[in-house]
Coordinates of C-alpha atoms in Angstrom, one line a residue:
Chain A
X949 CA 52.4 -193.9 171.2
X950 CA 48.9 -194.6 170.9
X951 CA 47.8 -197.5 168.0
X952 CA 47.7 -195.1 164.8
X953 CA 44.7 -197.4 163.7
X954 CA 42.8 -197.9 166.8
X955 CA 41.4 -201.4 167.4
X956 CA 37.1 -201.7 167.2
X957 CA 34.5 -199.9 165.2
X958 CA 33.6 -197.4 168.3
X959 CA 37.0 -195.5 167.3
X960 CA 37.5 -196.9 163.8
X961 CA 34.3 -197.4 162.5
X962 CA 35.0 -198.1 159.0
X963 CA 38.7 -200.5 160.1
X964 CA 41.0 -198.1 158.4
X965 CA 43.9 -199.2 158.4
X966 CA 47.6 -198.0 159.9
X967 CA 48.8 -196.9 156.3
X968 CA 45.9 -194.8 155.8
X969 CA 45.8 -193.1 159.0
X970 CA 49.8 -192.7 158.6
X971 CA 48.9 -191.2 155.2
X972 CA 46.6 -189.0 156.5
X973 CA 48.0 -187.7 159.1
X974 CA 51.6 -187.1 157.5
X975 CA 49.4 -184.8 154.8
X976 CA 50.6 -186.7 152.2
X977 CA 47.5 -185.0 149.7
X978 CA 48.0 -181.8 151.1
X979 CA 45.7 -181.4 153.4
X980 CA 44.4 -183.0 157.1
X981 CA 40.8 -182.7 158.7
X982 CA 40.5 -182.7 162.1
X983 CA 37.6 -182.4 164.7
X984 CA 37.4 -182.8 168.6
X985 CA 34.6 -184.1 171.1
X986 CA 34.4 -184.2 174.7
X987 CA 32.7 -187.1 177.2
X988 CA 31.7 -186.7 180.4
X989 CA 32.3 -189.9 182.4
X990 CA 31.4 -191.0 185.8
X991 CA 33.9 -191.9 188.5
X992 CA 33.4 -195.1 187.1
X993 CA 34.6 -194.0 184.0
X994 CA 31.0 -194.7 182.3
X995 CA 30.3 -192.1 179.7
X996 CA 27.1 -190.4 181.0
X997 CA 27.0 -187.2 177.8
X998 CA 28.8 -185.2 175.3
X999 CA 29.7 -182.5 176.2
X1000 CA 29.1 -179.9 173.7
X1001 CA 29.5 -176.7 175.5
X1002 CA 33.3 -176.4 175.0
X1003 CA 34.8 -173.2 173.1
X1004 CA 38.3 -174.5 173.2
X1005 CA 40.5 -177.0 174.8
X1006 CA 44.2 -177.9 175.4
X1007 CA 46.1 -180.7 177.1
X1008 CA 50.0 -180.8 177.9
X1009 CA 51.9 -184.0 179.2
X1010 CA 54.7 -183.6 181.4
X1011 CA 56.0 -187.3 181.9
X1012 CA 58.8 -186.0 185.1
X1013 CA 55.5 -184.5 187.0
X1014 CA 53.3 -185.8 189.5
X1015 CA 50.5 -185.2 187.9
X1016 CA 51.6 -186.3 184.1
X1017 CA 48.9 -185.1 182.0
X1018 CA 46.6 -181.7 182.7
X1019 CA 43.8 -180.2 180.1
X1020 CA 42.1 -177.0 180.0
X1021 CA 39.0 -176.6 178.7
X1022 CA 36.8 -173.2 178.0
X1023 CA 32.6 -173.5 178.2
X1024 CA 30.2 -171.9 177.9
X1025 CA 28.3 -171.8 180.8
X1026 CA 25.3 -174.1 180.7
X1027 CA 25.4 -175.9 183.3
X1028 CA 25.0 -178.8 182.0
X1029 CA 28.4 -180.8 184.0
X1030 CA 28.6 -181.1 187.2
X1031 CA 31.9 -180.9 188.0
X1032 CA 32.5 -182.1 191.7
X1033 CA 31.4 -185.8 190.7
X1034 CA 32.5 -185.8 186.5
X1035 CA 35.4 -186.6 184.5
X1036 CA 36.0 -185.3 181.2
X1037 CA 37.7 -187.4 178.4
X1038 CA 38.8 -185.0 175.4
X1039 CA 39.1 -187.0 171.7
X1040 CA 40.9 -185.8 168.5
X1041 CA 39.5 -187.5 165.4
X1042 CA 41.3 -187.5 161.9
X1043 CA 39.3 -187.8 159.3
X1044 CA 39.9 -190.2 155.9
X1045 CA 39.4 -190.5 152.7
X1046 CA 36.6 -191.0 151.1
X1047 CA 35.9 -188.9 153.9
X1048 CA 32.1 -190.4 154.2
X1049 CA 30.1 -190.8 157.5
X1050 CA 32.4 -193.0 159.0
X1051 CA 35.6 -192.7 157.2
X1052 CA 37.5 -191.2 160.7
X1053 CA 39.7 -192.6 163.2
X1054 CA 39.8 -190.9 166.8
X1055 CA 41.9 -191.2 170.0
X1056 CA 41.3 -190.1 173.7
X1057 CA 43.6 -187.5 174.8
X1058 CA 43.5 -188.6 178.6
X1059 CA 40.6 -188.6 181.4
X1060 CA 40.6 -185.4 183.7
X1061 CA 39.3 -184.5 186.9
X1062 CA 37.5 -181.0 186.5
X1063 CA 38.2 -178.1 189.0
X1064 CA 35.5 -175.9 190.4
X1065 CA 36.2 -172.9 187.6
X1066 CA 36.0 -169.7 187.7
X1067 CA 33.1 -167.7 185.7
X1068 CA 33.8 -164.7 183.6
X1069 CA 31.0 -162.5 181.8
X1070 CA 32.3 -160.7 179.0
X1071 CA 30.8 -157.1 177.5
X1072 CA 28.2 -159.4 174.7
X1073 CA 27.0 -161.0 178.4
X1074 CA 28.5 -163.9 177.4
X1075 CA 29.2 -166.8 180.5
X1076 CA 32.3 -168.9 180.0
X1077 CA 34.3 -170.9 182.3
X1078 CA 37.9 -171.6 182.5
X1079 CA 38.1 -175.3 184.1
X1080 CA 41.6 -177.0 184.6
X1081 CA 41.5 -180.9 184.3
X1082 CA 43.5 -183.2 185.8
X1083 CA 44.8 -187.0 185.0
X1084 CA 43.6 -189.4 187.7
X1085 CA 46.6 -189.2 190.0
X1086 CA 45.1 -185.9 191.0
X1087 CA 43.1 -188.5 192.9
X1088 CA 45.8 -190.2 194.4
X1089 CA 47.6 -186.8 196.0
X1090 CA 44.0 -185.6 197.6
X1091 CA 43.3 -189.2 198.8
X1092 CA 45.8 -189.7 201.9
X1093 CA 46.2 -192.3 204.4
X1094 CA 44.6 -191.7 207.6
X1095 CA 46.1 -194.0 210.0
X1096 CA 49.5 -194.8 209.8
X1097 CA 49.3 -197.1 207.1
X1098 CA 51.5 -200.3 207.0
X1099 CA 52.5 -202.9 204.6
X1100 CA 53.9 -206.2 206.0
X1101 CA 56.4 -208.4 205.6
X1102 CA 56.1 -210.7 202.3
X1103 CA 53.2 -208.8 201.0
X1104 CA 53.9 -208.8 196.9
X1105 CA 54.8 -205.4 195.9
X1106 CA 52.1 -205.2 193.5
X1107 CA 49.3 -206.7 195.2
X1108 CA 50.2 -203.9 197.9
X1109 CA 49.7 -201.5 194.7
X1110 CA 46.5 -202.4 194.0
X1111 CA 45.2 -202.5 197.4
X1112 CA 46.1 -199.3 197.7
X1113 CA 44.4 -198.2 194.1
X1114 CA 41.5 -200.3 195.1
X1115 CA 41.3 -198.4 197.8
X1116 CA 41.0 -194.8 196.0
X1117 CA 38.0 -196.1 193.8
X1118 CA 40.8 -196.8 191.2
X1119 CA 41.7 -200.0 188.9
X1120 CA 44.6 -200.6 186.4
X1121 CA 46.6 -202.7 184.4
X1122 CA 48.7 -204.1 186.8
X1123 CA 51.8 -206.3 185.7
X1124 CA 52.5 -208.3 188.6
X1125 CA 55.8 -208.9 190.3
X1126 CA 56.8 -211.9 192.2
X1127 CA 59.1 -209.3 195.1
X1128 CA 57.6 -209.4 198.0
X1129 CA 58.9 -206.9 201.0
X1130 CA 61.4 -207.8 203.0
X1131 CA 60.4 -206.0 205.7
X1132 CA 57.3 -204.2 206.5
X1133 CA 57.1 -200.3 205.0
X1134 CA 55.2 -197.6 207.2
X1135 CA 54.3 -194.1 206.3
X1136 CA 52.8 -191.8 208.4
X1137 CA 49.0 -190.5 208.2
X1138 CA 48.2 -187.5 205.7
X1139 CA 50.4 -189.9 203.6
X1140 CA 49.3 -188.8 199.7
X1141 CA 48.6 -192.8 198.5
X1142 CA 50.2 -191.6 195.4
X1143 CA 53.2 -191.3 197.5
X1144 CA 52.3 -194.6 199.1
X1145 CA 52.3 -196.5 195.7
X1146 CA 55.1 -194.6 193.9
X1147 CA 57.6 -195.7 197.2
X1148 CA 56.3 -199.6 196.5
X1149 CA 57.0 -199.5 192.5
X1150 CA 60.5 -197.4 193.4
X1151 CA 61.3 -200.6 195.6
X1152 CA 61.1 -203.3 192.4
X1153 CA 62.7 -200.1 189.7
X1154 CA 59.2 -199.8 188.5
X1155 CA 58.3 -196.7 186.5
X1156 CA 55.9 -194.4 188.6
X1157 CA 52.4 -194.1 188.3
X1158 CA 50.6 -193.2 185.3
X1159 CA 47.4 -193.2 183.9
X1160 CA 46.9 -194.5 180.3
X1161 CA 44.5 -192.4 178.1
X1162 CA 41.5 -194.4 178.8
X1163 CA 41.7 -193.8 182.6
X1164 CA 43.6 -196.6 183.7
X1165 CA 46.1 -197.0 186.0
X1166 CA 49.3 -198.1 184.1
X1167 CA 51.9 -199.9 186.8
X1168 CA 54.6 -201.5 184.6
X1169 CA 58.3 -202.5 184.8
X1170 CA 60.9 -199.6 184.4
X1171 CA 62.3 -200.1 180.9
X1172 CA 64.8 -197.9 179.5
X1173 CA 64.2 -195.6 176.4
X1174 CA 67.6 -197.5 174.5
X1175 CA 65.4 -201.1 174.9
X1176 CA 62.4 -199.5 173.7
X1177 CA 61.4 -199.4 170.0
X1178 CA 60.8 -196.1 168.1
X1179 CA 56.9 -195.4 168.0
X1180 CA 57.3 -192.5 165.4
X1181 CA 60.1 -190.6 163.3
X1182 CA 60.0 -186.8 163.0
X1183 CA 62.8 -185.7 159.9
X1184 CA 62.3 -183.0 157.5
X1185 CA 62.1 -184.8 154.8
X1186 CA 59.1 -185.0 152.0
X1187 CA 56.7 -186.7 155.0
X1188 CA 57.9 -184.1 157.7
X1189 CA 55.7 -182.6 160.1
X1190 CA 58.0 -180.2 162.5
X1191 CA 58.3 -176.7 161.8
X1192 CA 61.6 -175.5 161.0
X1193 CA 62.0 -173.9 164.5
X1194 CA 64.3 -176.5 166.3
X1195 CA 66.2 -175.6 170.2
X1196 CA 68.8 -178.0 171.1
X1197 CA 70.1 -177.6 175.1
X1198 CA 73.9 -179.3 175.8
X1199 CA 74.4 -178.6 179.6
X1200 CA 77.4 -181.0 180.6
X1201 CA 78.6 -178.8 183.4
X1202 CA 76.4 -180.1 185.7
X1203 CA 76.3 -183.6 185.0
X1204 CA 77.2 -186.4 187.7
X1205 CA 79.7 -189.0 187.1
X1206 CA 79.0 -191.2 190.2
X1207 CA 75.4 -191.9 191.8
X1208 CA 75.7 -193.6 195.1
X1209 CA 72.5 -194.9 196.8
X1210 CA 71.9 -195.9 200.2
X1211 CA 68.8 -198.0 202.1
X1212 CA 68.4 -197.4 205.6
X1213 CA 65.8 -198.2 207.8
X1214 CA 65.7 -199.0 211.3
X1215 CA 64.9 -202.6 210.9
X1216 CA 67.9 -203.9 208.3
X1217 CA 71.3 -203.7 207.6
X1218 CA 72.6 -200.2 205.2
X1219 CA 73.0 -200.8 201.7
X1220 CA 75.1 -199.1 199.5
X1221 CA 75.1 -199.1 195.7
X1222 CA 77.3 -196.6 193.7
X1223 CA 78.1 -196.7 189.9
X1224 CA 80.9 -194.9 188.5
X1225 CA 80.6 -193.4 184.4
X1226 CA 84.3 -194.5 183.7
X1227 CA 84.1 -194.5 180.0
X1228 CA 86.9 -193.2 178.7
X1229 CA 84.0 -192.7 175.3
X1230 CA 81.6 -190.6 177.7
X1231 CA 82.9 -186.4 178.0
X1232 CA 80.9 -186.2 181.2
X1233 CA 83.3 -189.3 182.5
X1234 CA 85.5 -189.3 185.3
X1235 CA 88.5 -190.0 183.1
X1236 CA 87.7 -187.4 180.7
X1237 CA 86.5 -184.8 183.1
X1238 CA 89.6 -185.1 185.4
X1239 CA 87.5 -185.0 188.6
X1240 CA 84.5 -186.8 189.9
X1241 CA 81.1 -185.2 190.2
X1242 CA 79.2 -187.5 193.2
X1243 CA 75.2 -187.6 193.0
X1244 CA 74.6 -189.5 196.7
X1245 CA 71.3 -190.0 198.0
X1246 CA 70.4 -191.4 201.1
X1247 CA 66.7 -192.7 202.3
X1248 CA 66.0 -194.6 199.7
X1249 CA 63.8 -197.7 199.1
X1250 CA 64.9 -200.9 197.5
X1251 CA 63.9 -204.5 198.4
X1252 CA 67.6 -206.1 198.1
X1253 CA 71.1 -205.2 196.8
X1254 CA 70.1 -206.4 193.2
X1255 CA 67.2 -203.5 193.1
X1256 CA 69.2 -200.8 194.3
X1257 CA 72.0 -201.2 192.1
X1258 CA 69.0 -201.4 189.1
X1259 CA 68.0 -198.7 190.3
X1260 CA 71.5 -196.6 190.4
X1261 CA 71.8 -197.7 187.1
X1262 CA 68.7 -196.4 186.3
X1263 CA 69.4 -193.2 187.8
X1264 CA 72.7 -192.1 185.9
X1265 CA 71.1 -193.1 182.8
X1266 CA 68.4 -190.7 183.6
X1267 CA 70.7 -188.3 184.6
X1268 CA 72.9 -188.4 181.4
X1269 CA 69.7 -187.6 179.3
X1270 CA 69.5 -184.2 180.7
X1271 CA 72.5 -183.2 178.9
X1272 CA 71.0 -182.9 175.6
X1273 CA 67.0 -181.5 175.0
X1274 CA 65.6 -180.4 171.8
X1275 CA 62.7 -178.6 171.6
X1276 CA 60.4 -179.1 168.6
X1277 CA 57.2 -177.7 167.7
X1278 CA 55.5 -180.1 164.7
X1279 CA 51.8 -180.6 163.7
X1280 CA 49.0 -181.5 165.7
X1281 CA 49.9 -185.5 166.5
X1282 CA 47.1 -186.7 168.9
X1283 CA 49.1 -189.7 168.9
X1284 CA 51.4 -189.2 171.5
X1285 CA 51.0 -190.8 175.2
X1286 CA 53.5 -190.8 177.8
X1287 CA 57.4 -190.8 177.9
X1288 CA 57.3 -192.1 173.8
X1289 CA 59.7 -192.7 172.4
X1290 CA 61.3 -191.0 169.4
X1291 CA 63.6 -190.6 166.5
X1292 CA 64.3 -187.1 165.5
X1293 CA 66.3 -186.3 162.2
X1294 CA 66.9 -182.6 161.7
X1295 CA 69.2 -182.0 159.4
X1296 CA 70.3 -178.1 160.0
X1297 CA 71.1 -178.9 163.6
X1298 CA 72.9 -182.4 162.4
X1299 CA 70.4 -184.5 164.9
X1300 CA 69.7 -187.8 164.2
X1301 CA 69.1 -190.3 167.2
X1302 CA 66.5 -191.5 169.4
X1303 CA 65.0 -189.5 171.9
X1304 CA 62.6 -190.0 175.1
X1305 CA 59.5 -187.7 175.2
X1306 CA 59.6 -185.6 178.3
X1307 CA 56.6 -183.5 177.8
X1308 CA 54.0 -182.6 175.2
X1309 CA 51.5 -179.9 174.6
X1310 CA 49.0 -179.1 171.9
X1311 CA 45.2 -177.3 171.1
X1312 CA 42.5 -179.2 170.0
X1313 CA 42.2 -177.2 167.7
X1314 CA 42.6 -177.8 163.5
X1315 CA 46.2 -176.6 162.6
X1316 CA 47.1 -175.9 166.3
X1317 CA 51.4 -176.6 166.7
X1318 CA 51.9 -179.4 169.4
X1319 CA 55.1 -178.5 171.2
X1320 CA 57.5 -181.8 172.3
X1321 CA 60.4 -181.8 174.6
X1322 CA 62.4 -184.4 173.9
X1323 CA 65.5 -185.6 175.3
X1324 CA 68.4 -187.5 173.9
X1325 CA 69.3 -191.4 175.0
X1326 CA 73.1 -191.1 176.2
X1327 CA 74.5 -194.1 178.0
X1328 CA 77.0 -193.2 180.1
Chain B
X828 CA 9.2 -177.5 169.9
X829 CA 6.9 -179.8 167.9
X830 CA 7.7 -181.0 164.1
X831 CA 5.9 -183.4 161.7
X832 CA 7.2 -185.0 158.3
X833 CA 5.2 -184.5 155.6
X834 CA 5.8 -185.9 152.0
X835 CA 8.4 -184.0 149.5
X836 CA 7.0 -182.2 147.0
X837 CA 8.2 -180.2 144.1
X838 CA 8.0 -176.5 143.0
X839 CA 9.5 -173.1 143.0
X840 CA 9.8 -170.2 144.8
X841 CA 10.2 -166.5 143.2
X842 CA 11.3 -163.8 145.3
X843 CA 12.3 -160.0 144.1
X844 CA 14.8 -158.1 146.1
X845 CA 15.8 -159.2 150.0
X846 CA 13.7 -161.0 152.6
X847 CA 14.4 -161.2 156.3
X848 CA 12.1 -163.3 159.1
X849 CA 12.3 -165.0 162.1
X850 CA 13.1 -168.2 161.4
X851 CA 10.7 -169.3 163.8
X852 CA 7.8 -167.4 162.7
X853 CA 8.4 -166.4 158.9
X854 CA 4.2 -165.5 158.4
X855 CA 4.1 -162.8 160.9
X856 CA 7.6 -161.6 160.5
X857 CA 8.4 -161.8 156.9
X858 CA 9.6 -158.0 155.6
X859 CA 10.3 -157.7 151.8
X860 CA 12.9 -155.2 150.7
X861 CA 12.1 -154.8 146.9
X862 CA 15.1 -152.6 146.1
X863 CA 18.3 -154.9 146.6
X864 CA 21.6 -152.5 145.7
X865 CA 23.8 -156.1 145.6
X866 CA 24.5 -158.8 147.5
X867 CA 27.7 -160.8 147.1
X868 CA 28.6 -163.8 149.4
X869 CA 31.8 -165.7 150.7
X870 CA 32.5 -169.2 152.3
X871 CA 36.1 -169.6 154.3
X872 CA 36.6 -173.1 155.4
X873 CA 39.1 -171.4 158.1
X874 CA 41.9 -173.7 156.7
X875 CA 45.1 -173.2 158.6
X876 CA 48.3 -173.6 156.5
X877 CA 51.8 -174.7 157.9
X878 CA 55.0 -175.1 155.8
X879 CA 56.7 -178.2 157.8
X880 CA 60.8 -178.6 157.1
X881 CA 61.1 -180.8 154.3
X882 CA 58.6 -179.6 152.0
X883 CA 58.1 -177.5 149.4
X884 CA 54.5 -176.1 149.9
X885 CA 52.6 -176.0 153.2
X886 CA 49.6 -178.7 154.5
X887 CA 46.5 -177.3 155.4
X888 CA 44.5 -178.7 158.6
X889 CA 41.1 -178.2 158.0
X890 CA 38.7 -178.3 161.0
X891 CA 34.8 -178.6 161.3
X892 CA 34.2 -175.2 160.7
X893 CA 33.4 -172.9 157.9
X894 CA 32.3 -169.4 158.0
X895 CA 30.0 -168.0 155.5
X896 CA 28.9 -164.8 154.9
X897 CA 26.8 -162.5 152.5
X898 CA 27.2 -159.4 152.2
X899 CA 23.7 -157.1 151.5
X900 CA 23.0 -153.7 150.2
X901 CA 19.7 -152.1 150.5
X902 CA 18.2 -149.2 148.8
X903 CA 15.3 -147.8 150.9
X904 CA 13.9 -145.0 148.5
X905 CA 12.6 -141.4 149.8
X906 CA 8.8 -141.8 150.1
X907 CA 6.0 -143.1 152.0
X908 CA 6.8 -146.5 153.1
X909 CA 11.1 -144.8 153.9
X910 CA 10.6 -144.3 157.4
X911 CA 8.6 -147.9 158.5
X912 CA 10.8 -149.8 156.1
X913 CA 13.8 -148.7 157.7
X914 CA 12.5 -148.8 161.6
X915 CA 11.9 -152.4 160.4
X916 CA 15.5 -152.8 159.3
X917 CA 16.7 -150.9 162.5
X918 CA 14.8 -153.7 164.6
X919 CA 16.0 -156.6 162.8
X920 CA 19.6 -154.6 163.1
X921 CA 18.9 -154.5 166.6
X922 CA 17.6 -158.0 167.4
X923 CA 20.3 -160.4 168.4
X924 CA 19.2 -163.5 167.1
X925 CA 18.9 -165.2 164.6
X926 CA 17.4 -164.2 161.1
X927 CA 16.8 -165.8 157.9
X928 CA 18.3 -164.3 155.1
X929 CA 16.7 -164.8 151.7
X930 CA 16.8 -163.3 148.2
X931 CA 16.2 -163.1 144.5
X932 CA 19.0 -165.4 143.9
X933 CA 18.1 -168.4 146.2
X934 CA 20.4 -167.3 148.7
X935 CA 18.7 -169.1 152.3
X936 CA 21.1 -168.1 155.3
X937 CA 20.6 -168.5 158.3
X938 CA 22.4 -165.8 160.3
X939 CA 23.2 -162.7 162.6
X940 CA 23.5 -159.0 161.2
X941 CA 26.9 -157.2 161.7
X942 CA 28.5 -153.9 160.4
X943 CA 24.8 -152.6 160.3
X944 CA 25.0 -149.3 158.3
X945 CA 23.2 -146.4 157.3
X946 CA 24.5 -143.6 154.3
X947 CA 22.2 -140.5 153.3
X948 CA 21.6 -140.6 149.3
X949 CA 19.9 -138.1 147.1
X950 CA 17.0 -140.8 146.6
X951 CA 17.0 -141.8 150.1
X952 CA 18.8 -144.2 152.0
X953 CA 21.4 -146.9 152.0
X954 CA 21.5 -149.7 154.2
X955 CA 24.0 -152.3 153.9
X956 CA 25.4 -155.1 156.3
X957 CA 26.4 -158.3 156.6
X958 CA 24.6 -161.7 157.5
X959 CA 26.8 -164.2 159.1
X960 CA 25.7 -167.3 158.9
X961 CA 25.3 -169.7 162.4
X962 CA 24.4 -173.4 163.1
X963 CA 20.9 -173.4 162.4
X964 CA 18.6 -176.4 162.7
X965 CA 15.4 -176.0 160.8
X966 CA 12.0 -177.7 162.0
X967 CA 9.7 -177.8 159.1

């Protein structure tokens, strides 16, 4: 979640503070007031004008994609962006009591890479464009290697990361990590370096590349949504914001109850790593299920025996969360970044647990829904 | 475009029936329409209303916008001036930009004509439509 009162007078002029803006946007006097504004940033992510030509807007955050975060904007067409060598960073402002001048706190919604849009004239003559955005990996999966590209022996992980960001144009917040490669890692040209850099933070159980809303590149340990603390609670209770529409998805049939990894590469010694679900507590468990369900994947990447059974580990708690999703439309919440996490308390359904946010959508628009997928923490 | 400040001075203006002008150019524009049938106006502030689980009345998300509208009659009487007072309507009906709207009840709105209509009477003719108001900067 992003800070409900955002640090700095640029975003927060007059230094409300998180109880108002939590007041405020829970609707506790009835009623919210939104409005939305658009910057168009260099490459350098320098703000170079408002743009002030856009009808209507939406952005949608899909934390499982490649590209985690997309917009769509519709302009008229004034030509006033050029949009081979622009970004475009959408903001959502909530406005406060007293509701003065400055009495508002807002919040980017991400930093996009335009496409080339289409025009369309309607019958009134009217010129609007339909332009898709883009987060900043977008850069990353057109940018590929054009050599075969190499990382050697005892190079830090993360150092290797940044080279290869550095390399795109691109910086980030980089929390460095003392593995270095125990071998050298190759990958052929036309290599995406999004590819490049996700197989490097795979390696240390790193979560893969994001882009924070600001436009930086987020590179950060891997930490699982049950050590993470709640950044908001959605209930229907007096506060409530969802819409009494709630889908809830149980799918156990499917789910594994072994994951076996394995590293091979020419120059080291196989490793295996398997991890069973045993739990006698767990219904998708071997004991409970009478049989075993095997997940095994082979080609994988890990630096030593320690990271790939982190990394199995990893991977059957992630695939024990798809076994139960709720979907949940609530009100517009520009607060929400990527892979939050929440609690959900609906009582109709009987849900009341923490939840990881796989995806998000919403208008910029006053009074607009914001849909969430969410799915359920289950350790297995 | 060029503008000056000048200092703020007090008075009044008196107007009888319905005015409309180019904003830009109310001298050599301005067309008086002395027989005003009624004019009524509304403001929405385009609130959107959601009833969340939980509660027991809905919250309202207001955004920037409001939408304001007045709604004009005009009664263009048989005679002499009918036929130029209503080409001059017809044009403004016509124009697709923006005109100033002004009346006998300090009504000053900025807007576009819609639902332009004309209705035969004994006495002549019936005009109404509706002004729509749009963001309008003025340059004194």
């Amino acid at each position: 979640m992003l800070p409900f009162a955002p640090a700095g007078v640029d975003h927060n002029p007059n230094q409300h503070s998180e109880d108002e803006v939590l007041t405020a946007l829970r609707g506790r006097h009835g009623t919210r007031r939104f409005s939305f504004r658009y910057d168009v940033l260099t490459y350098g992510l320098v703000k170079l004008a408002d743009w002030t030509s856009v009808i209507s807007a939406s952005v949608e955050q899909n934390w499982l994609a490649d590209i985690k975060r997309k917009a769509r904007f519709t302009v008229r067409d004034t030509g006033d962006v050029n949009y081979l060598d622009s970004l475009i960073k959408p903001w959502a402002r909530l406005h406060l009591p007293p509701y003065g001048d400055d009495d508002w706190v807002e919040w980017s919604q991400g930093v996009f890479v335009p496409s080339t849009p289409q025009r369309h004239a309607d019958p009134a003559g009217l010129v609007t464009r339909d332009v898709d955005g883009f987060d900043l990996l977008q850069v990353l999966v057109d940018d590929c290697v054009s050599t075969r590209y190499s990382v050697s022996a005892s190079t830090a992980y993360t150092s290797a990361v940044a080279t290869v960001l550095a390399s795109a144009g691109l910086a980030g917040n980089i929390h460095a990590s003392t593995s270095v490669l125990p071998v050298a890692m190759e990958w052929d040209p036309g290599t995406p370096k999004l590819r490049v850099i996700n197989d490097l933070l795979s390696a240390i159980n790193y979560q893969s590349l994001s882009f924070d809303e600001d436009g930086r590149a987020v590179v950060a340990e891997y930490v699982s949504p049950a050590a993470r603390a709640e950044g908001y609670t959605y209930a229907d209770d007096t506060d409530g914001l969802i819409i009494p529409e709630v889908d809830q998805e149980l799918d156990l049939f499917s789910v594994a109850n072994q994951w076996t990894l394995v590293v091979s590469e020419p120059d080291r010694d196989a490793i295996y790593a398997s991890y069973s679900n045993t739990d006698p507590s767990s219904p998708t468990s071997i004991p409970r299920r009478g049989r075993t369900i095997t997940d095994f994947r082979t080609e994988q990447q890990a630096v030593d025996i320690v990271a790939l059974y982190a990394k199995v580990a990893r991977l059957a708690f992630e695939a024990s969360q798809i076994y139960e999703a709720i979907d949940i439309q609530t009100a517009l919440m520009p607060v929400h970044s990527g892979n939050d996490v929440l609690r959900l308390r609906y009582g109709p359904l009987g849900i009341d647990d923490k939840y990881s946010e796989q995806s998000w959508s919403m208008g910029l628009r006053a009074g607009a829904p914001m849909k969430h997928r969410v799915r359920r923490v289950v350790s297995v | 475009m060029t503008s000056t400040r000048s200092l703020p001075g007090t008075g009044a203006v008196l107007m009888t029936g319905v005015w409309l002008h180019d904003p830009d150019d109310p001298e050599a524009t301005a067309v008086n329409y002395v027989y005003g049938g009624g004019k009524s106006d509304t403001l929405d502030t385009m609130g959107q209303g959601t009833l969340y689980a939980g509660r027991e009345y809905p919250i309202v998300d207001f955004g920037e916008g409001v939408n304001a509208e007045v709604s004009v009659t005009i009664q263009v009487p048989a005679g002499s001036t009918w036929a130029s007072e209503l080409a001059s309507l017809d044009a403004i009906a016509a124009w697709k930009r923006t005109v100033m709207y002004r009346d006998s009840r300090g009504r000053k709105v900025p807007g576009v004509v819609k639902d332009y209509a004309r209705s035969d009477q004994r006495w002549g003719t019936e005009v109404t439509f509706t002004i729509t108001q749009v963001d309008f900067t003025e340059v004194v």
